[in-house]
CSV table of C-alpha atoms in Angstrom, one decimal:
chain,number,residue,atom,x,y,z
F,8,MET,CA,-1.0,17.8,-16.7
F,9,ALA,CA,0.9,14.6,-16.0
F,10,LYS,CA,0.5,12.9,-12.6
F,11,LEU,CA,2.9,10.4,-11.0
F,12,LEU,CA,1.4,7.0,-10.7
F,13,LEU,CA,4.5,5.0,-9.5
F,14,ASN,CA,7.8,6.1,-8.2
F,15,LEU,CA,10.3,3.5,-9.4
F,16,ARG,CA,12.7,3.8,-6.4
F,17,ASN,CA,13.2,0.3,-4.9
F,18,VAL,CA,10.5,-1.2,-7.2
F,19,PRO,CA,11.5,-4.6,-8.5
F,20,ASP,CA,11.6,-5.0,-12.3
F,21,ASP,CA,8.8,-7.6,-12.4
F,22,GLU,CA,6.5,-5.3,-10.6
F,23,ALA,CA,7.2,-2.4,-12.9
F,24,ASP,CA,6.8,-4.7,-15.9
F,25,GLU,CA,3.4,-5.8,-14.6
F,26,VAL,CA,2.2,-2.2,-14.0
F,27,ARG,CA,3.3,-1.3,-17.6
F,28,ALA,CA,1.5,-4.3,-18.9
F,29,TRP,CA,-1.9,-3.6,-17.2
F,30,LEU,CA,-1.6,0.1,-18.1
F,31,THR,CA,-1.1,-0.9,-21.8
F,32,GLU,CA,-3.9,-3.5,-21.7
F,33,SER,CA,-6.3,-0.9,-20.2
F,34,GLY,CA,-5.5,1.6,-22.9
F,35,MET,CA,-4.4,4.3,-20.6
F,36,ASP,CA,-1.7,6.7,-22.0
F,37,PHE,CA,1.4,6.8,-19.8
F,38,TYR,CA,5.1,7.5,-20.1
F,39,GLU,CA,8.1,6.7,-18.1
F,40,THR,CA,11.0,8.8,-16.9
F,41,GLN,CA,14.4,7.1,-16.4
F,42,PRO,CA,16.5,7.4,-13.3
F,43,SER,CA,19.2,10.1,-13.3
F,44,PRO,CA,22.8,8.9,-13.6
F,45,TRP,CA,23.7,10.5,-10.3
F,46,GLY,CA,20.9,8.9,-8.3
F,47,ILE,CA,19.0,12.1,-7.6
F,48,SER,CA,15.8,10.9,-9.1
F,49,SER,CA,14.7,7.3,-9.5
F,50,GLY,CA,12.3,7.6,-12.4
F,51,GLY,CA,8.7,6.9,-12.5
F,52,ILE,CA,5.6,6.0,-14.4
F,53,TRP,CA,3.4,9.0,-15.2
F,54,MET,CA,-0.2,9.3,-16.5
F,55,ARG,CA,-0.6,11.8,-19.3
F,56,GLU,CA,-4.3,12.5,-18.7
F,57,ASP,CA,-5.8,13.7,-15.5
F,58,ALA,CA,-8.9,11.7,-16.1
F,59,ASP,CA,-6.9,8.5,-16.2
F,60,ILE,CA,-5.2,9.0,-12.9
F,61,VAL,CA,-8.3,8.1,-10.8
F,62,ARG,CA,-8.8,4.9,-12.7
F,63,ALA,CA,-5.1,4.0,-12.7
F,64,LYS,CA,-4.9,4.5,-8.9
F,65,ALA,CA,-7.9,2.3,-8.4
F,66,LEU,CA,-6.3,-0.4,-10.6
F,67,MET,CA,-3.0,0.1,-8.7
F,68,ALA,CA,-4.6,-0.4,-5.4
F,69,ASP,CA,-6.2,-3.6,-6.6
F,70,TYR,CA,-2.9,-4.8,-8.1
F,71,GLN,CA,-1.0,-4.0,-4.9
F,72,ALA,CA,-3.5,-5.9,-2.8
F,73,LYS,CA,-3.2,-9.0,-5.0
F,74,ARG,CA,0.6,-8.7,-5.0
F,75,LEU,CA,0.6,-8.5,-1.2
F,76,GLN,CA,-1.5,-11.7,-1.0
F,77,ARG,CA,0.9,-13.5,-3.4
F,78,ALA,CA,3.9,-12.3,-1.4
F,79,ARG,CA,2.4,-13.4,1.9
F,80,ALA,CA,1.4,-16.8,0.4
F,81,ALA,CA,5.0,-17.3,-0.8
F,82,GLN,CA,6.3,-16.3,2.6
F,83,ASP,CA,3.9,-18.7,4.4
F,84,ALA,CA,4.9,-21.5,2.0
F,85,ALA,CA,8.6,-20.9,2.7
F,86,ARG,CA,8.0,-20.9,6.4
F,87,GLU,CA,6.1,-24.2,6.2
F,88,GLN,CA,8.9,-25.8,4.1
F,89,GLY,CA,11.5,-24.4,6.4
F,90,SER,CA,13.3,-22.5,3.6
F,91,GLU,CA,12.5,-19.0,5.1
F,92,GLU,CA,15.6,-17.0,5.7
F,93,THR,CA,16.0,-16.2,9.4
F,94,PHE,CA,18.8,-14.6,11.4
F,95,GLY,CA,19.8,-18.0,12.8
F,96,LYS,CA,20.1,-19.6,9.3
F,97,LEU,CA,22.0,-16.6,8.0
F,98,PHE,CA,24.4,-16.7,11.0
F,99,SER,CA,25.0,-20.4,10.5
F,100,GLN,CA,25.6,-20.0,6.7
F,101,ARG,CA,27.7,-16.8,6.8
F,102,PRO,CA,29.0,-16.2,10.4
F,103,TRP,CA,31.7,-13.8,9.4
F,104,TYR,CA,29.4,-11.7,7.3
F,105,VAL,CA,26.9,-11.4,10.2
F,106,LEU,CA,29.6,-10.6,12.7
F,107,GLY,CA,31.1,-8.0,10.4
F,108,ILE,CA,27.7,-6.3,10.0
F,109,LEU,CA,27.0,-6.4,13.8
F,110,ILE,CA,30.4,-4.9,14.5
F,111,ALA,CA,29.8,-2.2,11.9
F,112,ILE,CA,26.4,-1.4,13.5
F,113,ILE,CA,27.9,-1.2,17.0
F,114,GLY,CA,30.7,1.0,15.7
F,115,ILE,CA,28.3,3.4,14.1
F,116,VAL,CA,26.2,3.6,17.2
F,117,ALA,CA,29.2,4.1,19.4
F,118,LEU,CA,30.6,6.8,17.1
F,119,THR,CA,27.2,8.5,17.0
F,120,LEU,CA,27.0,8.6,20.8
F,121,ALA,CA,30.7,9.5,21.3
F,122,LEU,CA,31.2,12.3,18.9
F,123,PRO,CA,28.9,14.8,20.5
F,124,TYR,CA,30.5,14.1,23.9
F,125,LEU,CA,34.0,14.6,22.5
F,126,PHE,CA,33.1,17.8,20.6
F,127,LEU,CA,31.1,19.4,23.4
F,128,ARG,CA,33.7,19.1,26.1
């Protein structure tokens, strides 16, 4: 029976490509489901054989640990170079965008707090 290895919701294309590549290299039999057109399901990478899922999950844990190290190294390098995106930099580059988002957040919170009060009077 097939087992889900990787749900593709919010998975970047490069990560999915790397997972497909090391699955192919390791000789494990897998297949992929595509996302639904209405966004109900996001697709996934499935292992055909139950015996392969244990090995695939071990490889996946190792891959994700390495990917985490690369991401943290890239973030540290950006921080050292001063190119890391921060709230202050975003506000100085796009003030109207940031203000619009903040106003929308405040409006949603106010509406969330005000509607029960208005309807329960």
